[in-house]
Short mmCIF file of C-alpha atoms in Angstrom, two decimals:
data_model
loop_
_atom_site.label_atom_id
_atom_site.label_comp_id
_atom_site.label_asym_id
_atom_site.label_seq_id
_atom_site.Cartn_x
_atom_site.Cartn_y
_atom_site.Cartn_z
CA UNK A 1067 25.36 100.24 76.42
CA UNK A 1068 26.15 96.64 78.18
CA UNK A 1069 25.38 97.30 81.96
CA UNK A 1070 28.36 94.51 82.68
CA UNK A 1071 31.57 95.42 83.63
CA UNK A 1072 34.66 96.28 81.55
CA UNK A 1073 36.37 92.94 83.19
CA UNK A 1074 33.44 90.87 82.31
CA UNK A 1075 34.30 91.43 78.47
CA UNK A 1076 37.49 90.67 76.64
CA UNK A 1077 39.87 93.62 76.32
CA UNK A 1078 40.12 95.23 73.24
CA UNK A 1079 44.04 93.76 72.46
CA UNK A 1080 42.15 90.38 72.61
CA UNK A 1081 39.27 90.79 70.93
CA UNK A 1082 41.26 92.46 67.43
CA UNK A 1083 42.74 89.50 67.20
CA UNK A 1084 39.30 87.04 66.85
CA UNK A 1085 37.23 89.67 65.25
CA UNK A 1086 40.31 90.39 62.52
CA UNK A 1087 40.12 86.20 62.79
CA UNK A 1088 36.31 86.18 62.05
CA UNK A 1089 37.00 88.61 58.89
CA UNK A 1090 39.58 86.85 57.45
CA UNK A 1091 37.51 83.54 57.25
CA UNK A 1092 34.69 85.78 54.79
CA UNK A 1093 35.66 85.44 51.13
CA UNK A 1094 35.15 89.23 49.96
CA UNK A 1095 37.03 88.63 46.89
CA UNK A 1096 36.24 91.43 44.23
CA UNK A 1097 37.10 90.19 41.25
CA UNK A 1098 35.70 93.33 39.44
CA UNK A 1099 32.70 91.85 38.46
CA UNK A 1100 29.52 92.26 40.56
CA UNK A 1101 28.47 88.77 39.49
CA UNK A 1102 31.56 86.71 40.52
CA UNK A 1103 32.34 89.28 43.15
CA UNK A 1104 31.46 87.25 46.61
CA UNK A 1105 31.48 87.82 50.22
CA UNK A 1106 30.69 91.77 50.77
CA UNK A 1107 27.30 91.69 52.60
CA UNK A 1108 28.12 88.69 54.31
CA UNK A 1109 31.32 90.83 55.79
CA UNK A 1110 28.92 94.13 56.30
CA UNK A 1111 26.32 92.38 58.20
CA UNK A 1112 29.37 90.83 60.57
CA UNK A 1113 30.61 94.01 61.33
CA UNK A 1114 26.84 95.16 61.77
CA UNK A 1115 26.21 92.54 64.03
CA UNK A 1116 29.11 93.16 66.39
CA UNK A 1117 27.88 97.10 66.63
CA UNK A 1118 25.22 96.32 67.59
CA UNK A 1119 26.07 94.11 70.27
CA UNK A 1120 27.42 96.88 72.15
CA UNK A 1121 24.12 99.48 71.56
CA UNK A 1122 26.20 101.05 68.16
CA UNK A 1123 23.49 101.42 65.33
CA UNK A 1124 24.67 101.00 62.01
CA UNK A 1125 23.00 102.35 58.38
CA UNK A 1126 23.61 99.63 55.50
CA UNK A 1127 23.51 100.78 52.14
CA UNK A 1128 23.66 98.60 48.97
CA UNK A 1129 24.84 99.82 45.81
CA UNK A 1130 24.06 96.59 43.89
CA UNK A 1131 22.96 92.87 45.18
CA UNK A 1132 25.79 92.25 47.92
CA UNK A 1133 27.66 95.34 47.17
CA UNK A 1134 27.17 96.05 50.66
CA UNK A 1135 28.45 99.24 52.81
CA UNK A 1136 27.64 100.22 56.12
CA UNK A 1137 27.73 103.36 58.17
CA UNK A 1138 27.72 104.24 61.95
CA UNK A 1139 27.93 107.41 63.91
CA UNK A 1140 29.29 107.73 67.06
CA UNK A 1141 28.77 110.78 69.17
CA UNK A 1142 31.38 113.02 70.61
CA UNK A 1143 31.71 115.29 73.53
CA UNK A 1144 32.10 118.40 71.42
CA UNK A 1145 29.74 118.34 68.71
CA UNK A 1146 30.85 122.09 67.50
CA UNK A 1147 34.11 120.19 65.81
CA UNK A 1148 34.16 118.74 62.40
CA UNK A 1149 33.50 114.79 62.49
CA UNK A 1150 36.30 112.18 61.97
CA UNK A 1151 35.52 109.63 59.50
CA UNK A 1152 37.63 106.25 59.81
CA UNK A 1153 36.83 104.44 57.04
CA UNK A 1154 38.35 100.87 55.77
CA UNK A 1155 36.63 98.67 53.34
CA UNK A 1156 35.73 95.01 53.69
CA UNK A 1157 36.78 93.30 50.08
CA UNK A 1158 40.17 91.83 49.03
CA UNK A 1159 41.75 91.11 45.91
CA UNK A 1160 41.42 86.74 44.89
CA UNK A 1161 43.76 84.34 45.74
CA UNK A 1162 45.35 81.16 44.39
CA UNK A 1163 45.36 78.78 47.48
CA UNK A 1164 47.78 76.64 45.71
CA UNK A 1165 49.87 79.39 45.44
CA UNK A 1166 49.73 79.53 49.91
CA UNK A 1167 51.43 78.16 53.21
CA UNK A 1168 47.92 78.24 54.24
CA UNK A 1169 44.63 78.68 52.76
CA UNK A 1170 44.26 82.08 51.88
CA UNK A 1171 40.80 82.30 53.87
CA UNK A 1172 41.73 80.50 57.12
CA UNK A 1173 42.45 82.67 59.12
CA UNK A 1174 45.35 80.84 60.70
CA UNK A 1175 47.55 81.88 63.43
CA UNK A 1176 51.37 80.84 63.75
CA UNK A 1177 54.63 81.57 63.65
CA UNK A 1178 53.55 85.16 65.51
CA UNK A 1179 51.42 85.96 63.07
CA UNK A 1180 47.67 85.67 61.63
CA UNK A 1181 47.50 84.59 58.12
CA UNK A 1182 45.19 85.17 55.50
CA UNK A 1183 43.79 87.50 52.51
CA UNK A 1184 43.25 90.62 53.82
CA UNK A 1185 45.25 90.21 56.66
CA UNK A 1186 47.05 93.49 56.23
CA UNK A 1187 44.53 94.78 53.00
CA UNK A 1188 42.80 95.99 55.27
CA UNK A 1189 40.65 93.62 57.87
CA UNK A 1190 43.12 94.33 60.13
CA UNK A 1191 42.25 97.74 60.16
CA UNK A 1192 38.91 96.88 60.87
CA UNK A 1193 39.16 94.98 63.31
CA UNK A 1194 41.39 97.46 64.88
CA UNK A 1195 38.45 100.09 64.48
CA UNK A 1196 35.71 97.52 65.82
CA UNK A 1197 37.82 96.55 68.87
CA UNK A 1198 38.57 99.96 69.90
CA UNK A 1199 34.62 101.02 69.55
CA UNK A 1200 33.33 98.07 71.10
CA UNK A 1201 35.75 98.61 74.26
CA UNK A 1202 34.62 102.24 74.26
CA UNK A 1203 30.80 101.39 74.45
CA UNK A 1204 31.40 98.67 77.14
CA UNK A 1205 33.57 101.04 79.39
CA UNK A 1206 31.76 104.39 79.10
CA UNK A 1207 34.43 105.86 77.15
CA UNK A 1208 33.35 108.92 74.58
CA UNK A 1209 35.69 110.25 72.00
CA UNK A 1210 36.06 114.23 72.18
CA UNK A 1211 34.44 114.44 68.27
CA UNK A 1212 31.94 112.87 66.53
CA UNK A 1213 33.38 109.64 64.69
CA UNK A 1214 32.06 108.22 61.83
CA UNK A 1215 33.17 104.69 60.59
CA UNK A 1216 32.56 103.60 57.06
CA UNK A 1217 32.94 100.03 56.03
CA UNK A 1218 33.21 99.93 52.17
CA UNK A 1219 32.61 97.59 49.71
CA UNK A 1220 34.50 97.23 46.09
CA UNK A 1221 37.94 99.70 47.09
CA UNK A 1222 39.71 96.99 45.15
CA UNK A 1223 38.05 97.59 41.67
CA UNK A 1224 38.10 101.36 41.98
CA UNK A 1225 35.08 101.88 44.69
CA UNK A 1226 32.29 102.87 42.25
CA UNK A 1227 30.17 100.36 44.49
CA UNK A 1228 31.62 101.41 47.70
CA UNK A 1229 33.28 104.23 48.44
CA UNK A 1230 32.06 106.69 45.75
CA UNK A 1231 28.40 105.67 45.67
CA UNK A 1232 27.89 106.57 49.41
CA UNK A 1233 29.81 110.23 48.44
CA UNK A 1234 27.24 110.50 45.23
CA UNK A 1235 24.39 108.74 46.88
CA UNK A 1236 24.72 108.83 50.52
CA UNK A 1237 26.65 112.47 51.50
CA UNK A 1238 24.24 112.82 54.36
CA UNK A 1239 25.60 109.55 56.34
CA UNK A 1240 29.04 111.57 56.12
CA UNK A 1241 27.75 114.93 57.55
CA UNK A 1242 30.30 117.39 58.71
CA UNK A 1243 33.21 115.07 58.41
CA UNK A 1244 36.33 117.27 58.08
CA UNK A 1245 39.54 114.80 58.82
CA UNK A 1246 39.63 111.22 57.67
CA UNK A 1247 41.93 108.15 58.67
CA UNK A 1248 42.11 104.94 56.55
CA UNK A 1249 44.95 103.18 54.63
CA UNK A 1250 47.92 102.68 54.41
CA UNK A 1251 50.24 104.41 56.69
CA UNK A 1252 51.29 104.40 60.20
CA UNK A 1253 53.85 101.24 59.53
CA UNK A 1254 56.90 100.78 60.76
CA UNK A 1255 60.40 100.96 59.07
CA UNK A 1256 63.06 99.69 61.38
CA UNK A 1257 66.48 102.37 61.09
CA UNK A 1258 67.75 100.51 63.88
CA UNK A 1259 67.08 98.99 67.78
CA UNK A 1260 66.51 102.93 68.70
CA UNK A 1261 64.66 103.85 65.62
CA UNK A 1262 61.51 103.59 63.56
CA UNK A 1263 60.03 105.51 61.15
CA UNK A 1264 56.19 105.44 60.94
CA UNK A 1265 54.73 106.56 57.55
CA UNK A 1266 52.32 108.66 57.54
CA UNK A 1267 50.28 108.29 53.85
CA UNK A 1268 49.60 112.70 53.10
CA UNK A 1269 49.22 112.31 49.41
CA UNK A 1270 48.93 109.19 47.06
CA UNK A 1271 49.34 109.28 43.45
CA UNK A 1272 46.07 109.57 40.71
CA UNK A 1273 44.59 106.64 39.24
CA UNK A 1274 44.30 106.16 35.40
CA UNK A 1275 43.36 102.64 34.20
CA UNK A 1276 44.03 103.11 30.45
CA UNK A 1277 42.50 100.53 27.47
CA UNK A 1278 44.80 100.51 24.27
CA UNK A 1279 43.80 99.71 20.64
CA UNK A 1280 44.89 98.71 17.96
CA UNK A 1281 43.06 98.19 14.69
CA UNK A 1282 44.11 96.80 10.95
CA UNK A 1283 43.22 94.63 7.92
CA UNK A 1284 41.87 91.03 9.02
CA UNK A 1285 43.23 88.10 6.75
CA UNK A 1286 44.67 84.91 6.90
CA UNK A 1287 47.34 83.74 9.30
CA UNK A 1288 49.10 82.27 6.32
CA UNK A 1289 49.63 85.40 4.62
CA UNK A 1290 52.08 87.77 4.35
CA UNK A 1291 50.46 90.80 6.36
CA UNK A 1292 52.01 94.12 7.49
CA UNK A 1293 48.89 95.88 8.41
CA UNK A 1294 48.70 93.39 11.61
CA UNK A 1295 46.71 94.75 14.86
CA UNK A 1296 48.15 92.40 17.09
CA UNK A 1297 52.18 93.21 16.03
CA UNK A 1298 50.91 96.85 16.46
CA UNK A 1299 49.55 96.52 19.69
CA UNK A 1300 52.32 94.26 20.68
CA UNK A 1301 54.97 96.98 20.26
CA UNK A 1302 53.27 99.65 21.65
CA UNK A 1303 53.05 97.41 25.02
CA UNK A 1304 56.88 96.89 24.56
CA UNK A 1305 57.27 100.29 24.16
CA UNK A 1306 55.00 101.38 27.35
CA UNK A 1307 56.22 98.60 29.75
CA UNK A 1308 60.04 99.41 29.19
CA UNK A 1309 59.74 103.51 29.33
CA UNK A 1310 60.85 105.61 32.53
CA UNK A 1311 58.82 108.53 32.62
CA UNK A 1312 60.64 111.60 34.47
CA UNK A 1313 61.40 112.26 38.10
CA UNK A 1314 59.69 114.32 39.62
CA UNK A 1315 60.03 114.99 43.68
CA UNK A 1316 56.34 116.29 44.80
CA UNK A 1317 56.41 117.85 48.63
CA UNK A 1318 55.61 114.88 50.24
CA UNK A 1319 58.32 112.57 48.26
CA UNK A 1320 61.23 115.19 49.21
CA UNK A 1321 60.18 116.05 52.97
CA UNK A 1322 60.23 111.81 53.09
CA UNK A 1323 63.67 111.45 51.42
CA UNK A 1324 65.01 113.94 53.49
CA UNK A 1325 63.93 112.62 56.62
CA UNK A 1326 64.56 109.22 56.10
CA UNK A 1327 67.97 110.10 54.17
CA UNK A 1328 68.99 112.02 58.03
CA UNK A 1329 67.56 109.10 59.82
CA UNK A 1330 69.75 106.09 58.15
CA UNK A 1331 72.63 109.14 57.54
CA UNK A 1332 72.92 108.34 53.57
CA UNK A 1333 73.18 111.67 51.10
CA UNK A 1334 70.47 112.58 49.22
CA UNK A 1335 70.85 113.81 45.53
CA UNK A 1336 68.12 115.69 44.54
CA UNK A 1337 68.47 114.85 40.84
CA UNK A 1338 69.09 111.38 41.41
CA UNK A 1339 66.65 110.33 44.83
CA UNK A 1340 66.73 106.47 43.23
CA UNK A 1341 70.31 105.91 44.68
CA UNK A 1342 69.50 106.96 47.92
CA UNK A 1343 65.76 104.90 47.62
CA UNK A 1344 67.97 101.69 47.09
CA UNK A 1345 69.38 101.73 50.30
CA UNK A 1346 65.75 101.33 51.69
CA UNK A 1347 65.52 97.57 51.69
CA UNK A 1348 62.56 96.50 51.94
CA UNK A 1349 59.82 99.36 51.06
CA UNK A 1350 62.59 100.70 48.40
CA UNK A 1351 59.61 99.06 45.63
CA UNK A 1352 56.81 101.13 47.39
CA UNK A 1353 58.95 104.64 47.79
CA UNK A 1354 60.70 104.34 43.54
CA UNK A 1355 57.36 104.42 42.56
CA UNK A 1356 56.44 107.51 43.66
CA UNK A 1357 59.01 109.61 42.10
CA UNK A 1358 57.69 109.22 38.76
CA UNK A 1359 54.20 108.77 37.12
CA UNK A 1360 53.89 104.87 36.06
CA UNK A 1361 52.62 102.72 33.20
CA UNK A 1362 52.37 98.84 33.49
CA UNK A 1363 50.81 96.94 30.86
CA UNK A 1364 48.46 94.28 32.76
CA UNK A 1365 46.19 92.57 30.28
CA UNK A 1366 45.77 91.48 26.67
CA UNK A 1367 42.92 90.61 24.49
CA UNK A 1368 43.06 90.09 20.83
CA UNK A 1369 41.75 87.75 18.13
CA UNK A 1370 39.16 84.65 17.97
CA UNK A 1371 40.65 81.67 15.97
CA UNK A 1372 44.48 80.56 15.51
CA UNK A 1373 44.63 81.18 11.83
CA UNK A 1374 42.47 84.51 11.75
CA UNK A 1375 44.25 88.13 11.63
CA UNK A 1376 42.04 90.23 14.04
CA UNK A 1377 40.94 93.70 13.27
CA UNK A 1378 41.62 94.67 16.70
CA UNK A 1379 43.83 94.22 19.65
CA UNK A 1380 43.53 95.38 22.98
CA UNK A 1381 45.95 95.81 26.22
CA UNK A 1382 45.02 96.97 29.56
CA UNK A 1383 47.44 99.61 31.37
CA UNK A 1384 47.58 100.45 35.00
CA UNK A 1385 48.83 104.03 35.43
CA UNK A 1386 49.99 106.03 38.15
CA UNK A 1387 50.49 109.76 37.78
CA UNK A 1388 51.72 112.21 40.48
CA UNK A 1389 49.85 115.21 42.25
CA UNK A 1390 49.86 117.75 39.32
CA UNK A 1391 50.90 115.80 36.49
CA UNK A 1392 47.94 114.17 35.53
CA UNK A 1393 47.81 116.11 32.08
CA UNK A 1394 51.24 116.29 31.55
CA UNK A 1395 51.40 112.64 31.85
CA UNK A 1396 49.20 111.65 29.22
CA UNK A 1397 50.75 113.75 26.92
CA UNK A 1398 54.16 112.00 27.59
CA UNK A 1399 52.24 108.80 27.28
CA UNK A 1400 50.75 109.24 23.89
CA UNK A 1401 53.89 109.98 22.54
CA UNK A 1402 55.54 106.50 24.04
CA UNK A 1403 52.26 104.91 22.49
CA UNK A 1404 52.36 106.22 18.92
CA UNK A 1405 49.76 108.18 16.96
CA UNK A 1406 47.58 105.33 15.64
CA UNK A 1407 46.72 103.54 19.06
CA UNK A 1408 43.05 104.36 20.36
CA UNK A 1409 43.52 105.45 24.32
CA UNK A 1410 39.96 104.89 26.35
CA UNK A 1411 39.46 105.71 30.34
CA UNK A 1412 38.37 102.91 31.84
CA UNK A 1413 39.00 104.11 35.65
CA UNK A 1414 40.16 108.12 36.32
CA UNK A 1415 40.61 109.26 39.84
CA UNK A 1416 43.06 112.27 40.87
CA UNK A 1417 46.25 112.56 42.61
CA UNK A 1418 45.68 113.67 46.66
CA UNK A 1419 48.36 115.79 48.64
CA UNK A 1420 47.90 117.36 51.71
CA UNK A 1421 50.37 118.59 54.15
CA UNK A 1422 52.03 117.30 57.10
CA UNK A 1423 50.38 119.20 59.90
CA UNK A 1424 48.00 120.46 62.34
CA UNK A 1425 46.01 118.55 65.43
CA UNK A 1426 45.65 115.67 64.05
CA UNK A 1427 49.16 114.81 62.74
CA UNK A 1428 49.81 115.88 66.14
CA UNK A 1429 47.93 113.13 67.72
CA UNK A 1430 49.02 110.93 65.64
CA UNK A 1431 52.57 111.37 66.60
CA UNK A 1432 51.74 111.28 70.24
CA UNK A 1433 49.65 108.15 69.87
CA UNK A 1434 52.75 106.51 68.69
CA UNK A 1435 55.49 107.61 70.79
CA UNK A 1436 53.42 106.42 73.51
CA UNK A 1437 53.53 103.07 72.31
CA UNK A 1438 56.70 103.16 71.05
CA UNK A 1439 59.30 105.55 72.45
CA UNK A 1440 61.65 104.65 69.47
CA UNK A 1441 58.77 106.22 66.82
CA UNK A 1442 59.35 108.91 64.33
CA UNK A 1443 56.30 109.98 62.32
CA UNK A 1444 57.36 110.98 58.53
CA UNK A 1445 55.02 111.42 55.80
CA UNK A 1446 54.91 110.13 52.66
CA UNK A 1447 53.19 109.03 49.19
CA UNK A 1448 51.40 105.93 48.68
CA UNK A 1449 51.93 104.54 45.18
CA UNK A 1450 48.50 103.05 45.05
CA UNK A 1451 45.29 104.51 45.62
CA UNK A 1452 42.75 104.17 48.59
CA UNK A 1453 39.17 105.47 49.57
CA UNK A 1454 40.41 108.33 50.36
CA UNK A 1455 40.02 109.73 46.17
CA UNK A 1456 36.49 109.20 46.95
CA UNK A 1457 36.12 110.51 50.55
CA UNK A 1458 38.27 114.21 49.28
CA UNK A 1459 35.37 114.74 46.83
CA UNK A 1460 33.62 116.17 50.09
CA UNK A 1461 36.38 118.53 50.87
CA UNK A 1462 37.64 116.14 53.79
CA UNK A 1463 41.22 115.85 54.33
CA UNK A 1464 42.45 112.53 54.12
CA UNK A 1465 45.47 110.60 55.69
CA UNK A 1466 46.18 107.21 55.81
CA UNK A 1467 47.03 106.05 59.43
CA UNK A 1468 46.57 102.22 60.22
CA UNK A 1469 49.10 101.94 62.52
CA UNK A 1470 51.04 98.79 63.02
CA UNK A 1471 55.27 97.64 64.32
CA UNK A 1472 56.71 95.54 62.42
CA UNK A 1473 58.69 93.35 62.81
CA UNK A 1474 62.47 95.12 61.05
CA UNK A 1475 63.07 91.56 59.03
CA UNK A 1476 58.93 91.85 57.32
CA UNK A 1477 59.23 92.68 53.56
CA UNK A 1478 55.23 94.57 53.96
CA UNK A 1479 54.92 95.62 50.82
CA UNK A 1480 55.49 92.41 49.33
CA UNK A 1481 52.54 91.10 51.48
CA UNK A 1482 50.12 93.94 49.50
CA UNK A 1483 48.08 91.58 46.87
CA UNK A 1484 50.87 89.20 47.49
CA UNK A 1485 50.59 85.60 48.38
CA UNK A 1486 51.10 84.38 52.22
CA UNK A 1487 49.64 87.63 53.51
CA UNK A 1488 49.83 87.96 56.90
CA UNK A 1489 49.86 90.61 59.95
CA UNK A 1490 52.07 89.92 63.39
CA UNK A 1491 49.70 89.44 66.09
CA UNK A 1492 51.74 91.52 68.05
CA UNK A 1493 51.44 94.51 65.91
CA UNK A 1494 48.45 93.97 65.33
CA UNK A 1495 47.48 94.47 69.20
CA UNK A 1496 50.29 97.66 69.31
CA UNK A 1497 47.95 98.99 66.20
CA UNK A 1498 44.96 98.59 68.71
CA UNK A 1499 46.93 100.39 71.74
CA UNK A 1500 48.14 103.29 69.29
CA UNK A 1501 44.26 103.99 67.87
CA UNK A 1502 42.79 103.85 70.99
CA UNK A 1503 45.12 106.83 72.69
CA UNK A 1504 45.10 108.44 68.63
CA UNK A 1505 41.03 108.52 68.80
CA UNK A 1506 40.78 109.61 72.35
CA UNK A 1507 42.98 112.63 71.24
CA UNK A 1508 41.87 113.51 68.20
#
């Protein structure tokens, strides 16, 4: 540990904001394909670099050439109590710089806020993490449980290289973790002046990345031809992309509506939660999706020559399916998708729940009513998926608490994958303030 003085060092509120800077200027973009993938190691060896400038020893592991993870430990006061793991992962998805105010990989600051890829998915997060450790080590301060911090590569193409290679490969660097924080909860959602909900991420919904296929006679493109892959294929998309599977209100998704229905005083109908979910503004997108399971056709492949009738067509489907329904979902999805289309598993990761309780929510709720007197911690269901799938393999309970205010006007989950992605510098030091007195209590 640096013999200097906490004064001689910048304070952790300043320091998130250049290391998050630092981060954001690494291309990690995963493209899903190891060999155009870029940026990973070059991130893990950053982050390694600024552990160890403050005595923290960190354990690299690499999955594949640059598919680069790291893992440190740092020691608590009670060593009897189950490890914390906060984990957040270092790779983003690409980005079109034409497409930006900025270039995507600047790392810009203005207008309030600091722009770039990543910015809120998730190097802010990590920076957060880094800032808070790095104050701790230059100020004597020891949290009251062992903490482990995992910085993952590949989260954005399912975490086979990341995440779920250091679970399958590495268990040991994650020894006696029982509790986990990561992404993405602990935003705000502005009711009004007085009022802000927090969201706490207790369950997000299962991850099937689905291949269709469609096969039939090859022949000429001048020819009459009703045996056509591609028209077959093509309606079954149709089909897919347009159906609404049934609601279904998990325990999470009703405890939210409920709260949040009280908070903004609107009525919640239990057989029809989407009226009252349109009245959310902004993170109405992020909460709809997460009273059904989901299907969205994302990619096509078919044929090889303008006048040639393939034998086979191809579309790629992103699904979502709800704690439980897993099963029942793909049964409901065949049927949309016909008997004669071919359905392969690309990607299958389960649905996580767990309740909204115990110490740790407790901190958390502390942590940010400190902050913010005006905070009300609700949880609720992300409609993505996170480390975390990867992390509950090991029996560790998993919540997604990155906290950050924002400001009421922000549409965040617009910013997710989005283009001009950006964090308010001022929540991003508030997310700093809020993990600090969250860790120290946890």
């Amino acid at each position: 540990m640096s013999s200097q003085s906490a004064s001689a060092h910048p304070s952790a509120t300043d320091d998130v904001v250049e290391l998050c800077r630092d981060l954001l200027r690494i291309d990690t973009s995963n493209t899903g394909d190891t060999e155009t993938s870029a940026g990973e190691r070059v991130a893990a060896e950053y982050v390694a670099e600024k552990l160890a400038e403050v005595g923290v020893e960190a354990h690299v592991r690499e999955s594949a050439p640059g598919r680069t993870n790291l893992v440190a430990r740092i020691p608590g006061t009670d060593p009897s109590r189950g490890a914390l793991l906060v984990h957040g992962h270092l790779d983003v998805v690409p980005a079109d710089a034409s497409e930006w105010s900025v270039h995507p990989f600047s790392g810009e600051i203005s207008d309030g806020y600091l722009w770039g890829r990543g910015a809120i998915d998730m190097k802010d997060f990590d920076a957060m993490v880094l800032a808070v450790v790095r104050n701790w080590q230059r100020t004597g301060v020891r949290p009251p449980r062992d903490l482990v911090l995992a910085f993952t590569a590949d989260e954005e193409a399912g975490g086979e290289y990341g995440a779920h290679f250091l679970v399958d490969r590495h268990p040991d660097l994650l020894d006696g973790c029982t509790e986990a924080i990561g992404e993405v909860g602990g935003f705000s959602y502005s009711v009004n002046s007085d009022l802000r909900l927090y969201l706490i991420e207790t369950a997000e919904k299962g991850l099937e990345w689905l291949r269709l296929h469609a096969r039939g006679r090859p022949g000429h493109g001048s020819m009459v031809h009703d045996d056509n892959a591609v028209t077959a294929l093509a309606e079954a998309v149709a089909r897919v992309g347009r159906h609404r599977f049934p609601i279904v209100l998990t325990p999470t998704v009703q405890a939210f509506l409920e709260e949040v229905s009280e908070a903004i005083g609107i009525e919640l109908d239990p057989t029809d939660p989407e009226l009252a979910i349109a009245k959310l503004g902004p993170i109405a997108n992020l909460i709809g999706a997460t009273v059904r399971n989901t299907a969205n056709p994302t990619r096509l492949a078919a044929g090889y020559k303008d006048n040639v009738i393939p034998s086979r067509a191809s579309a790629t489907i992103d699904c979502r399916s709800l704690p439980g329904q897993a099963e029942i979902f793909l049964e409901q999805l065949r049927e949309v998708v016909g008997p004669d289309i071919e359905i392969e598993h690309i990607q299958r990761q389960p649905a996580l729940e767990t309740s909204f309780d115990g110490d740790l929510v407790n901190a958390m709720g502390a942590a940010l009513r400190a902050e913010d007197p005006g905070a009300r911690p609700v949880p609720y269901m992300l409609s993505g998926g996170t480390d975390a799938k990867a992390f509950a393999k090991l029996g560790i309970r998993c919540f997604g608490f990155a906290p950050l205010r924002l400001p009421a006007d922000l549409n965040f989950s617009a910013l997710f994958h989005g283009i001009d992605e950006r964090v308010p510098v001022d929540g991003l030091q508030f997310g700093v303030r809020v993990l600090d007195r969250f860790l120290r209590q946890s």
